[in-house]
PDB file of N, CA and C in Angstrom:
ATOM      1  N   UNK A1397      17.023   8.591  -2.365  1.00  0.00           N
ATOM      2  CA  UNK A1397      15.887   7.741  -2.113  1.00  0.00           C
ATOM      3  C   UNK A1397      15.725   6.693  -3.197  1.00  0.00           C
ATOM      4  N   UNK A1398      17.251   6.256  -3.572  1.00  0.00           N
ATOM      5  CA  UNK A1398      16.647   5.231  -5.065  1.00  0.00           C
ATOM      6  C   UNK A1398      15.921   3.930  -4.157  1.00  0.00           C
ATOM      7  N   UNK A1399      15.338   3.029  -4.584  1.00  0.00           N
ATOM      8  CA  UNK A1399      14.523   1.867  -4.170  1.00  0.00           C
ATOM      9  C   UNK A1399      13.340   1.945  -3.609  1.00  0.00           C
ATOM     10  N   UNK A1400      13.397   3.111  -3.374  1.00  0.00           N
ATOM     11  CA  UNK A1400      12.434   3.299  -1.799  1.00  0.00           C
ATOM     12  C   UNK A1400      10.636   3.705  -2.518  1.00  0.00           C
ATOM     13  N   UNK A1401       9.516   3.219  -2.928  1.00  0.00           N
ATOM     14  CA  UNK A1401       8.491   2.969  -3.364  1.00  0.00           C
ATOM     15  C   UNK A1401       7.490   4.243  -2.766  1.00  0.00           C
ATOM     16  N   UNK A1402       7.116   5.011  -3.147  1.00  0.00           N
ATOM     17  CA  UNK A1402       5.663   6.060  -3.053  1.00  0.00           C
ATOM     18  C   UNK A1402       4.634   5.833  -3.374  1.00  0.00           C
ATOM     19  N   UNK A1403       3.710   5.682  -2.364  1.00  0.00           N
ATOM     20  CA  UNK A1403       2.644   5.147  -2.938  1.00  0.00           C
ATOM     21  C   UNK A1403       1.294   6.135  -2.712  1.00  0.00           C
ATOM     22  N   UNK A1404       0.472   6.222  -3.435  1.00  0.00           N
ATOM     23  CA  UNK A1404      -0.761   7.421  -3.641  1.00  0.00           C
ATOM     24  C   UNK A1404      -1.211   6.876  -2.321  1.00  0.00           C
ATOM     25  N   UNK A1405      -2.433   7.421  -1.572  1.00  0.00           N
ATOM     26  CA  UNK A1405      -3.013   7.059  -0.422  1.00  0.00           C
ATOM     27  C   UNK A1405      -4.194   6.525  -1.309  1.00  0.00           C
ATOM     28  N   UNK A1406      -5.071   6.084  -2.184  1.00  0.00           N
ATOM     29  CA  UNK A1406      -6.160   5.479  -2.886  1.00  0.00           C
ATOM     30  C   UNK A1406      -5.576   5.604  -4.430  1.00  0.00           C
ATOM     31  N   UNK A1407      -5.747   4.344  -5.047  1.00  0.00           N
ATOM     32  CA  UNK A1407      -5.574   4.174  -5.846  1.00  0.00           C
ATOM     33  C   UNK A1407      -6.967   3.408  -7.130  1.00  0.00           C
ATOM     34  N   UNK A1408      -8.183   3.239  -5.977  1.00  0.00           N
ATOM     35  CA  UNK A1408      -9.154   2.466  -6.576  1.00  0.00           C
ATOM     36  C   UNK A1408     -10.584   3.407  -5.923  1.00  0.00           C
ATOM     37  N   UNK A1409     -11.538   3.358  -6.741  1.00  0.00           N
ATOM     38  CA  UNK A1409     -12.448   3.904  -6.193  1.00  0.00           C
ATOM     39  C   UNK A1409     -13.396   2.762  -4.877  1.00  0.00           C
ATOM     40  N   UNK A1410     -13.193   3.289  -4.026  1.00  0.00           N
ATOM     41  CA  UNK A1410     -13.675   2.533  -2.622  1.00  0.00           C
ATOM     42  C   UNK A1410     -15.053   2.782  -2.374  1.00  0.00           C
ATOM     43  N   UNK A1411     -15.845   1.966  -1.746  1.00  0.00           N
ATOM     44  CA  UNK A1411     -16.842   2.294  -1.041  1.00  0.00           C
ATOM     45  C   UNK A1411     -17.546   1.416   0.041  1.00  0.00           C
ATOM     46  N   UNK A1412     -18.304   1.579   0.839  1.00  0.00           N
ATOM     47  CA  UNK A1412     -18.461   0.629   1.941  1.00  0.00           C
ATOM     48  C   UNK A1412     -20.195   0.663   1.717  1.00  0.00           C
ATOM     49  N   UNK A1413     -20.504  -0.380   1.898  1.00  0.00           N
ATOM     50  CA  UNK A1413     -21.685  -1.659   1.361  1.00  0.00           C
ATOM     51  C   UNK A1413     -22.471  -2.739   2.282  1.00  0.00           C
ATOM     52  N   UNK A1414     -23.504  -3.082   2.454  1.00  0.00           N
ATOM     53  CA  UNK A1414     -23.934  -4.343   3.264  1.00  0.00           C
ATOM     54  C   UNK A1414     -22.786  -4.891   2.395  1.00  0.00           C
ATOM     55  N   UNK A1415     -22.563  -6.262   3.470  1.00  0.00           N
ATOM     56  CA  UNK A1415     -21.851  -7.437   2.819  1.00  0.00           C
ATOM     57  C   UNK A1415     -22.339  -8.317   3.300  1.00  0.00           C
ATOM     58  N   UNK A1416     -21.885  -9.470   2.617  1.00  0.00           N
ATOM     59  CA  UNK A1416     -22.803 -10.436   2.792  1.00  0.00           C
ATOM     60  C   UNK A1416     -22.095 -11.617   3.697  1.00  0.00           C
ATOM     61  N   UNK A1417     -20.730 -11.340   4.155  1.00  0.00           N
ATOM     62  CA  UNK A1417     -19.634 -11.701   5.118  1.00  0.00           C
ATOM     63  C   UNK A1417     -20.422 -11.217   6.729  1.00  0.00           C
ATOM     64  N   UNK A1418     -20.572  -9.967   6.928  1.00  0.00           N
ATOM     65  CA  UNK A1418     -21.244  -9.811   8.279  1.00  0.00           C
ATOM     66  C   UNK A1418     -21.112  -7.905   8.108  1.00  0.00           C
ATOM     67  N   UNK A1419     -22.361  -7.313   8.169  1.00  0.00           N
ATOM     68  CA  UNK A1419     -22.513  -6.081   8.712  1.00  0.00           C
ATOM     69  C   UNK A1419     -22.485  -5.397   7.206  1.00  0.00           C
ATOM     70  N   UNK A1420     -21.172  -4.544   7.310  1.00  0.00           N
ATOM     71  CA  UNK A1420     -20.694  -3.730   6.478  1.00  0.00           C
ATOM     72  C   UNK A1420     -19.027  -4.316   5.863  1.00  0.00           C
ATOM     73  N   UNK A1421     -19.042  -3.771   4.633  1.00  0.00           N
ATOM     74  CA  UNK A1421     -17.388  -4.442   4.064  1.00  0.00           C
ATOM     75  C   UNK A1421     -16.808  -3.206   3.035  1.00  0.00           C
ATOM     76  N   UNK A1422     -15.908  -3.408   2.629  1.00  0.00           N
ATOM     77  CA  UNK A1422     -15.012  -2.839   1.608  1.00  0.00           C
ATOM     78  C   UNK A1422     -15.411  -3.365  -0.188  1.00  0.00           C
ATOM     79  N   UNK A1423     -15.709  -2.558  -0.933  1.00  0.00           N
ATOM     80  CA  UNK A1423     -16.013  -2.635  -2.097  1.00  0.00           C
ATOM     81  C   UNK A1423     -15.214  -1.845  -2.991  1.00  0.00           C
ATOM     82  N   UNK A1424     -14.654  -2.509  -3.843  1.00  0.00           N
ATOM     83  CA  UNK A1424     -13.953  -1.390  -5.055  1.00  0.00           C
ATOM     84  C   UNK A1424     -15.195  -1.308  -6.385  1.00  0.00           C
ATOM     85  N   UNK A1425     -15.266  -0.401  -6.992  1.00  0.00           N
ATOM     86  CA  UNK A1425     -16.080   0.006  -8.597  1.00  0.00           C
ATOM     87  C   UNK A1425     -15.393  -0.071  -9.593  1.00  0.00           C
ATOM     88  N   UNK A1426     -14.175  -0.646  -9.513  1.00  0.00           N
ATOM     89  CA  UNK A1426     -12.705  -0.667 -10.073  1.00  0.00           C
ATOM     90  C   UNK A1426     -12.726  -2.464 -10.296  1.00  0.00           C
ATOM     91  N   UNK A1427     -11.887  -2.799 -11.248  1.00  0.00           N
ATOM     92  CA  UNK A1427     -11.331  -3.998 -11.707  1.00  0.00           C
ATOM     93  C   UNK A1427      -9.981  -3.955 -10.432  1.00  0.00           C
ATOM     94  N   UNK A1428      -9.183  -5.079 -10.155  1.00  0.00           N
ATOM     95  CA  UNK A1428      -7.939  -5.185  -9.506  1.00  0.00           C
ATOM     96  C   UNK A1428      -7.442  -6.072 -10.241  1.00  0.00           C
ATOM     97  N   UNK A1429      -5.983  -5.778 -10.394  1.00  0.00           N
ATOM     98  CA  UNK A1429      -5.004  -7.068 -10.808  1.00  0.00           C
ATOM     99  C   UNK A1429      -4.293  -7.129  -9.968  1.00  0.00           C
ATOM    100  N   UNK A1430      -4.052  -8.733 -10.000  1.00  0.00           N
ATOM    101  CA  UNK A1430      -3.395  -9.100  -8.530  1.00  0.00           C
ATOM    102  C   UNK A1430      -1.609  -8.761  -8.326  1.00  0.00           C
ATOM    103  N   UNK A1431      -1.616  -8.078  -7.128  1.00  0.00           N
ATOM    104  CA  UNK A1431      -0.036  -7.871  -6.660  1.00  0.00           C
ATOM    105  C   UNK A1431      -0.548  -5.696  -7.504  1.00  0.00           C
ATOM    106  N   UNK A1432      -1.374  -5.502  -7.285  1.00  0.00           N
ATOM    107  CA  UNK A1432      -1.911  -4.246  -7.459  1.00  0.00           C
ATOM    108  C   UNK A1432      -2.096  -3.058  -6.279  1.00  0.00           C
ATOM    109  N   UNK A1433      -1.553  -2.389  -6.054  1.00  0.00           N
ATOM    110  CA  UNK A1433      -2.043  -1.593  -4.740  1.00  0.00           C
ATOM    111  C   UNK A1433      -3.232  -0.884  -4.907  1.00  0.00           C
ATOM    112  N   UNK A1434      -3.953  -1.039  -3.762  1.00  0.00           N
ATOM    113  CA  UNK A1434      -5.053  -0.655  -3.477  1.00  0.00           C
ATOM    114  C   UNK A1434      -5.297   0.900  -2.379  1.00  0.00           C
ATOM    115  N   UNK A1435      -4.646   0.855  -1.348  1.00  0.00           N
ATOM    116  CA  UNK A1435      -4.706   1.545  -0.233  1.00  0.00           C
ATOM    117  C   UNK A1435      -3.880   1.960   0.686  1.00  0.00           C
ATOM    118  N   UNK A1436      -3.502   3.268   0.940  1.00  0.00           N
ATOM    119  CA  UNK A1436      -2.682   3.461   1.855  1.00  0.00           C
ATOM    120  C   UNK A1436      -2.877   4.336   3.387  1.00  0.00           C
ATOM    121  N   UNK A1437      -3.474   3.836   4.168  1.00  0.00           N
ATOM    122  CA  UNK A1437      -3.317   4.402   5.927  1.00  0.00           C
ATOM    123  C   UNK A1437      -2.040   5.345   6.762  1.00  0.00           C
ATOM    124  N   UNK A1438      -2.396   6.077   6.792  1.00  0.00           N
ATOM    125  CA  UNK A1438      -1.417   6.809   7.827  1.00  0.00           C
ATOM    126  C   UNK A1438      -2.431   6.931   9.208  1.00  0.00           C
ATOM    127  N   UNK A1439      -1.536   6.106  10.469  1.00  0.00           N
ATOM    128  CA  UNK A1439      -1.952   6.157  12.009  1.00  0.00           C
ATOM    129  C   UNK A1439      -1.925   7.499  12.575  1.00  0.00           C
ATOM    130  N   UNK A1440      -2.922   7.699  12.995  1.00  0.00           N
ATOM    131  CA  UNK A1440      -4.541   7.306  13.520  1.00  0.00           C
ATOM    132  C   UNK A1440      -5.124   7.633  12.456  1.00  0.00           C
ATOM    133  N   UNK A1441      -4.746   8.295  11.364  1.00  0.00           N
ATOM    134  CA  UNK A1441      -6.011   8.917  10.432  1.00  0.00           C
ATOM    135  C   UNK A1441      -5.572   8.171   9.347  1.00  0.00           C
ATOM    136  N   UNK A1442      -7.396   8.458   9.046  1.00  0.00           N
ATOM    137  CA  UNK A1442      -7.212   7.467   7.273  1.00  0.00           C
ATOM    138  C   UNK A1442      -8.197   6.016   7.513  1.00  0.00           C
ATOM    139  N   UNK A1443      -7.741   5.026   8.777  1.00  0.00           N
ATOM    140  CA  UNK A1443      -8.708   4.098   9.140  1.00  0.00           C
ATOM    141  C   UNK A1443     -10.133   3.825   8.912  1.00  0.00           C
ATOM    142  N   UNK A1444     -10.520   4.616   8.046  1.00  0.00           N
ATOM    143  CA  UNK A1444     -12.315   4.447   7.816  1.00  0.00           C
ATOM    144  C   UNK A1444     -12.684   3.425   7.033  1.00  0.00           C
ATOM    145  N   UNK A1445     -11.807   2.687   5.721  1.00  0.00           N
ATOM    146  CA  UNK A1445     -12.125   1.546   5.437  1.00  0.00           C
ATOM    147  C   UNK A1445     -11.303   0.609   5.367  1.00  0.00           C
ATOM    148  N   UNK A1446     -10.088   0.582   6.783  1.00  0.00           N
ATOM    149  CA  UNK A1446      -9.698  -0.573   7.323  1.00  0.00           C
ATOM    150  C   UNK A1446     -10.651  -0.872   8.040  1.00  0.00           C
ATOM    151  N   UNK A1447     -11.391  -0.397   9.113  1.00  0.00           N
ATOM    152  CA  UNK A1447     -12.201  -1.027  10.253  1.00  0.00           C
ATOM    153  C   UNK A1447     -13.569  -1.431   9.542  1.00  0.00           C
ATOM    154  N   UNK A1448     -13.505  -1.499   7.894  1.00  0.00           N
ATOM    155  CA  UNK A1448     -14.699  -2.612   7.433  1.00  0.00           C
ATOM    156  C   UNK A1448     -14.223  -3.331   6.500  1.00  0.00           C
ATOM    157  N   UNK A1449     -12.903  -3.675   6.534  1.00  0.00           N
ATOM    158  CA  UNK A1449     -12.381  -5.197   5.860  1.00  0.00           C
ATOM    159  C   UNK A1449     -12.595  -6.119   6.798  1.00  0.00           C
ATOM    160  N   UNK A1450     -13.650  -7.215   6.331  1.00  0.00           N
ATOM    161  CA  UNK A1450     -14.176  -8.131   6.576  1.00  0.00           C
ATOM    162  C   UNK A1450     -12.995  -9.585   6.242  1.00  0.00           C
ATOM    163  N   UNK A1451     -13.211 -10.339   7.166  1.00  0.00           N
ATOM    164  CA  UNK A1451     -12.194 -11.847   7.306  1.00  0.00           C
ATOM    165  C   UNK A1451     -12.647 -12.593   6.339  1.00  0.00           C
ATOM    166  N   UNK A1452     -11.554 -13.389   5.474  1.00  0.00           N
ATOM    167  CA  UNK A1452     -11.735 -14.473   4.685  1.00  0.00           C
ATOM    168  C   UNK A1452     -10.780 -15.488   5.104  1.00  0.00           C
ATOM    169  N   UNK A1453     -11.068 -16.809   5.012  1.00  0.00           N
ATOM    170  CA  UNK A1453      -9.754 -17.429   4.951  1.00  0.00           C
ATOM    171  C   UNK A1453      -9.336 -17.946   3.520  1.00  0.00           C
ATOM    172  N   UNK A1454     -10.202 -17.358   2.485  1.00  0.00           N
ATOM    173  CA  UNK A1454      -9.565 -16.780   1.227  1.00  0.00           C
ATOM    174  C   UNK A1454      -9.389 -15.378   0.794  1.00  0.00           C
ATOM    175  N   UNK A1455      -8.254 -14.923   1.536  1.00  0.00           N
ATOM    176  CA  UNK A1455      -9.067 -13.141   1.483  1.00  0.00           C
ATOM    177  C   UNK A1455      -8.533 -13.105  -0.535  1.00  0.00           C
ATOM    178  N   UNK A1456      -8.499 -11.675  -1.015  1.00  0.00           N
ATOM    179  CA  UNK A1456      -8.135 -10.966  -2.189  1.00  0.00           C
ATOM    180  C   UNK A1456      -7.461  -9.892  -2.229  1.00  0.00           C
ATOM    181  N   UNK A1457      -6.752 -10.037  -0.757  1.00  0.00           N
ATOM    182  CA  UNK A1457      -5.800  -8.484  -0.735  1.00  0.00           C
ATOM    183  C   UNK A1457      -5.383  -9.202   0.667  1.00  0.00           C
ATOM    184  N   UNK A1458      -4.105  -7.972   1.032  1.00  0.00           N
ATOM    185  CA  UNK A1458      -3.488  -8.203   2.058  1.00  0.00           C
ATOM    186  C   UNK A1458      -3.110  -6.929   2.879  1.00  0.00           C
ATOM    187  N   UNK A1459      -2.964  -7.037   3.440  1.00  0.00           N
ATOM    188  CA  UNK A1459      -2.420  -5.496   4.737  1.00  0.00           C
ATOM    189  C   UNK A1459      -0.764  -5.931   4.463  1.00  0.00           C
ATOM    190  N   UNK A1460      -0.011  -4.614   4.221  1.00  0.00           N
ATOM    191  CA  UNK A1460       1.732  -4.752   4.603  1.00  0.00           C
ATOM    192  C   UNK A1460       1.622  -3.649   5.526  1.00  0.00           C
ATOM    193  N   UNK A1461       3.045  -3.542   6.353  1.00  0.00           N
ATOM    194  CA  UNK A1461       2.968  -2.455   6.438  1.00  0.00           C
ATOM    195  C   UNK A1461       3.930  -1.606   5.610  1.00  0.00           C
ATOM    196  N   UNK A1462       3.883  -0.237   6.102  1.00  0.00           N
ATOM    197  CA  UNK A1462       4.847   0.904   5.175  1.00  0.00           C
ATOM    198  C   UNK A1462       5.956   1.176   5.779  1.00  0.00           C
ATOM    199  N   UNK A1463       6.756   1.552   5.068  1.00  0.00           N
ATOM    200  CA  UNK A1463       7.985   2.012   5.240  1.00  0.00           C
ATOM    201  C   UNK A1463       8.259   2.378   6.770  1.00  0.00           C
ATOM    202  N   UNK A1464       7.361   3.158   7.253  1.00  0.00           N
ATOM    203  CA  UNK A1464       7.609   4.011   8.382  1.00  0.00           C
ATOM    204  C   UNK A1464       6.287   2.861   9.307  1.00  0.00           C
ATOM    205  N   UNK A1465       6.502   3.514  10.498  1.00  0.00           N
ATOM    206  CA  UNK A1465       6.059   2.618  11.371  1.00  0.00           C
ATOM    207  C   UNK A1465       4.519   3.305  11.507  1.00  0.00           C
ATOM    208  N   UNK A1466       3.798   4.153  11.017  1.00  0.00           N
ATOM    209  CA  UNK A1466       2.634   4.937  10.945  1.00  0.00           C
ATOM    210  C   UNK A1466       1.892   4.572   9.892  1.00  0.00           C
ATOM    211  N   UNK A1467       1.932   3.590   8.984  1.00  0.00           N
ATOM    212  CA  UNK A1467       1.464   3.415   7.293  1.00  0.00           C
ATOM    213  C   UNK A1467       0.770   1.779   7.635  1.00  0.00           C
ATOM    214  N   UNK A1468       0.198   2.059   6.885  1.00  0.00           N
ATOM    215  CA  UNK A1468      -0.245   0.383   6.520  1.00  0.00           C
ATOM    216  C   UNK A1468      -0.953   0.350   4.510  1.00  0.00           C
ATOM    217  N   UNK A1469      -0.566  -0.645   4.014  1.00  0.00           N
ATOM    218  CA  UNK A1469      -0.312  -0.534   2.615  1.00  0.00           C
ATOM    219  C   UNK A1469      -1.534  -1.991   2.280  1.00  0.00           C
ATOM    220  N   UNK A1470      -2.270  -2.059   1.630  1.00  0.00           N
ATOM    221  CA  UNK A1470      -3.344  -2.793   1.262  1.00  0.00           C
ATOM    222  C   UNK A1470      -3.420  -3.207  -0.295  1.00  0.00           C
ATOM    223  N   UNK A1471      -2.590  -3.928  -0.328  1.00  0.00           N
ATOM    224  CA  UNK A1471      -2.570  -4.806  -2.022  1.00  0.00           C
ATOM    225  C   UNK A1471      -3.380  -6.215  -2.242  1.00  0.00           C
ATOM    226  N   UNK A1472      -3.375  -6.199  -3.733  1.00  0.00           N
ATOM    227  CA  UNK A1472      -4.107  -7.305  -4.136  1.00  0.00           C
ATOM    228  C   UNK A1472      -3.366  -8.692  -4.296  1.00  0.00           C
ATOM    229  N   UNK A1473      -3.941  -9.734  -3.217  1.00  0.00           N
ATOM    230  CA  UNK A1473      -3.381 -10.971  -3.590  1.00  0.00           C
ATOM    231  C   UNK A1473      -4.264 -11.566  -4.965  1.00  0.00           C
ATOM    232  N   UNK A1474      -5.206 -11.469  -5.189  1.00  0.00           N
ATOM    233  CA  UNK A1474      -5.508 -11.852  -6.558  1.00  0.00           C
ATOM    234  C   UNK A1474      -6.627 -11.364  -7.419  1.00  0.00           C
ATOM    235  N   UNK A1475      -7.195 -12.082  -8.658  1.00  0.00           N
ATOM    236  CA  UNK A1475      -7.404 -10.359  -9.530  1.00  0.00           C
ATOM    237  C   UNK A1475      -9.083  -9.918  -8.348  1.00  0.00           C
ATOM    238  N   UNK A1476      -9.534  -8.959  -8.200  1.00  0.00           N
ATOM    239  CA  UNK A1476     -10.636  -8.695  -7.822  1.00  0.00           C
ATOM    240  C   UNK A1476     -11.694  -8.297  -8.826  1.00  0.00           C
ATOM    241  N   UNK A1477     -12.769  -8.882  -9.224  1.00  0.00           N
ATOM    242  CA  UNK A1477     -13.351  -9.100 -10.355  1.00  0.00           C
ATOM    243  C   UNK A1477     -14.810  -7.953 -10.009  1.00  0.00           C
ATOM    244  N   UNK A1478     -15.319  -7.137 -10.750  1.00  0.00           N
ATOM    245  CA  UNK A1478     -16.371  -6.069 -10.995  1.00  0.00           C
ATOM    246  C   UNK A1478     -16.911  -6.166 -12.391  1.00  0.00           C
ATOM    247  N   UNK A1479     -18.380  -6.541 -11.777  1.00  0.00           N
ATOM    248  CA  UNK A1479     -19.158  -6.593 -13.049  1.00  0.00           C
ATOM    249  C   UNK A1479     -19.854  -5.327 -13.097  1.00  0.00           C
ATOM    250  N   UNK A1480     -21.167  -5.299 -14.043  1.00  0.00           N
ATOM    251  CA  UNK A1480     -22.093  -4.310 -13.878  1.00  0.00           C
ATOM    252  C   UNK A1480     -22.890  -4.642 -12.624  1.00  0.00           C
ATOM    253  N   UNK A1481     -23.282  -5.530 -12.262  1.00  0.00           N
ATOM    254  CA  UNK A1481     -24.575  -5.616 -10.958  1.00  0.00           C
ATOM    255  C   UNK A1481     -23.431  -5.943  -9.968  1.00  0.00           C
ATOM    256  N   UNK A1482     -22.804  -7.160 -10.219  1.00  0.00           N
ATOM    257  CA  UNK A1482     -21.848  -7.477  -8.898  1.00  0.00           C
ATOM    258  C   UNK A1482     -20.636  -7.075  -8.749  1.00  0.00           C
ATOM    259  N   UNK A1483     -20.510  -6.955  -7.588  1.00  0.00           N
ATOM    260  CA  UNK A1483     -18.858  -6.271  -7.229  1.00  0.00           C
ATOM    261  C   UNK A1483     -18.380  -7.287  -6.026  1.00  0.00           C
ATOM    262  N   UNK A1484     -17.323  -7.191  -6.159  1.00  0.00           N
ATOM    263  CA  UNK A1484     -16.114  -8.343  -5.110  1.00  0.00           C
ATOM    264  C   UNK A1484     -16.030  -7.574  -3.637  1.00  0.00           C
ATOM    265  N   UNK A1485     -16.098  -8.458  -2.459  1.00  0.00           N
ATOM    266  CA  UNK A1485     -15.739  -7.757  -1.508  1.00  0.00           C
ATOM    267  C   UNK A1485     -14.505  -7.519  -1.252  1.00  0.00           C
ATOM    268  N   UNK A1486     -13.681  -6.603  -1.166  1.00  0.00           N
ATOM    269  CA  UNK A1486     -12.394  -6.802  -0.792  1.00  0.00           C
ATOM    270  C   UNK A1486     -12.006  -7.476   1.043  1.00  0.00           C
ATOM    271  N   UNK A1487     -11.242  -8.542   0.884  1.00  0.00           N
ATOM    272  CA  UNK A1487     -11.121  -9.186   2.473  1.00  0.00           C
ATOM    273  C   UNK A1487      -9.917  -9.745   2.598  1.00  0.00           C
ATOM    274  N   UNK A1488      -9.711  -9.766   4.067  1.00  0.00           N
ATOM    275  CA  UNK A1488      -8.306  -9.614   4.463  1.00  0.00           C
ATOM    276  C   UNK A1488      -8.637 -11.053   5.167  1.00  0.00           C
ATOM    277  N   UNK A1489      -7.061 -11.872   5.300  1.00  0.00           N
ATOM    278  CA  UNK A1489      -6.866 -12.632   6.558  1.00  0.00           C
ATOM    279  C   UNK A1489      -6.441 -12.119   7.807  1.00  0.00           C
ATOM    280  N   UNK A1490      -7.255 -11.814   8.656  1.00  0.00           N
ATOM    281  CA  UNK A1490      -6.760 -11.325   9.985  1.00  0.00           C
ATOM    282  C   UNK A1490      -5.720 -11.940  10.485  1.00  0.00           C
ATOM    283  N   UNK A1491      -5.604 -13.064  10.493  1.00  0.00           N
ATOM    284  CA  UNK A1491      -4.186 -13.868  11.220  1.00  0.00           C
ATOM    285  C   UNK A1491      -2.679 -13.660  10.345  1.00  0.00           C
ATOM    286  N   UNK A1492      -2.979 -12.983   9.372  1.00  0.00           N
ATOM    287  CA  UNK A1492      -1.538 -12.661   8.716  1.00  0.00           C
ATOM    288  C   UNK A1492      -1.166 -11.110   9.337  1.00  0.00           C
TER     289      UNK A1492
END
């Protein structure tokens, strides 16, 4: 298995939040640096805070998928910034 990448299923502490995008969204309590993994999905289970990443057409992360055709992999396109009061929404471009 040389090349081949393992990745934890959470790597950031998550939580889901009003947002201020629409409804409910994805929040990390965590700093991100960009090109950082964030999240990993295995189909059907696991989906609880894909279905509240909210659309940007600047998102701060991206959906890949995984290795296998059951995974979906959620990294940082750039840094995601956490203060004490404010926290970053994490958001995806749906059209990618």
């Amino acid at each position: 298995m040389m090349g081949q990448r393992r990745y934890p299923q959470v790597t950031k502490l998550l939580a889901i939040h009003r947002s201020p995008i629409a409804g409910r969204g994805v929040f990390t309590h965590e700093s991100v640096q960009k090109g950082e993994f964030i999240l990993k999905t295995r189909k059907p289970y696991g989906y609880y805070f894909m279905c509240y990443l909210n659309h940007s057409c600047r998102p701060n992360a991206r959906l890949r998928k995984g290795r296998d055709r059951y995974s979906d992999c959620l990294f940082a396109v750039k840094d995601i910034w956490v203060g004490r009061y404010e926290k970053e929404e994490i958001t995806i471009d749906y059209r990618r």
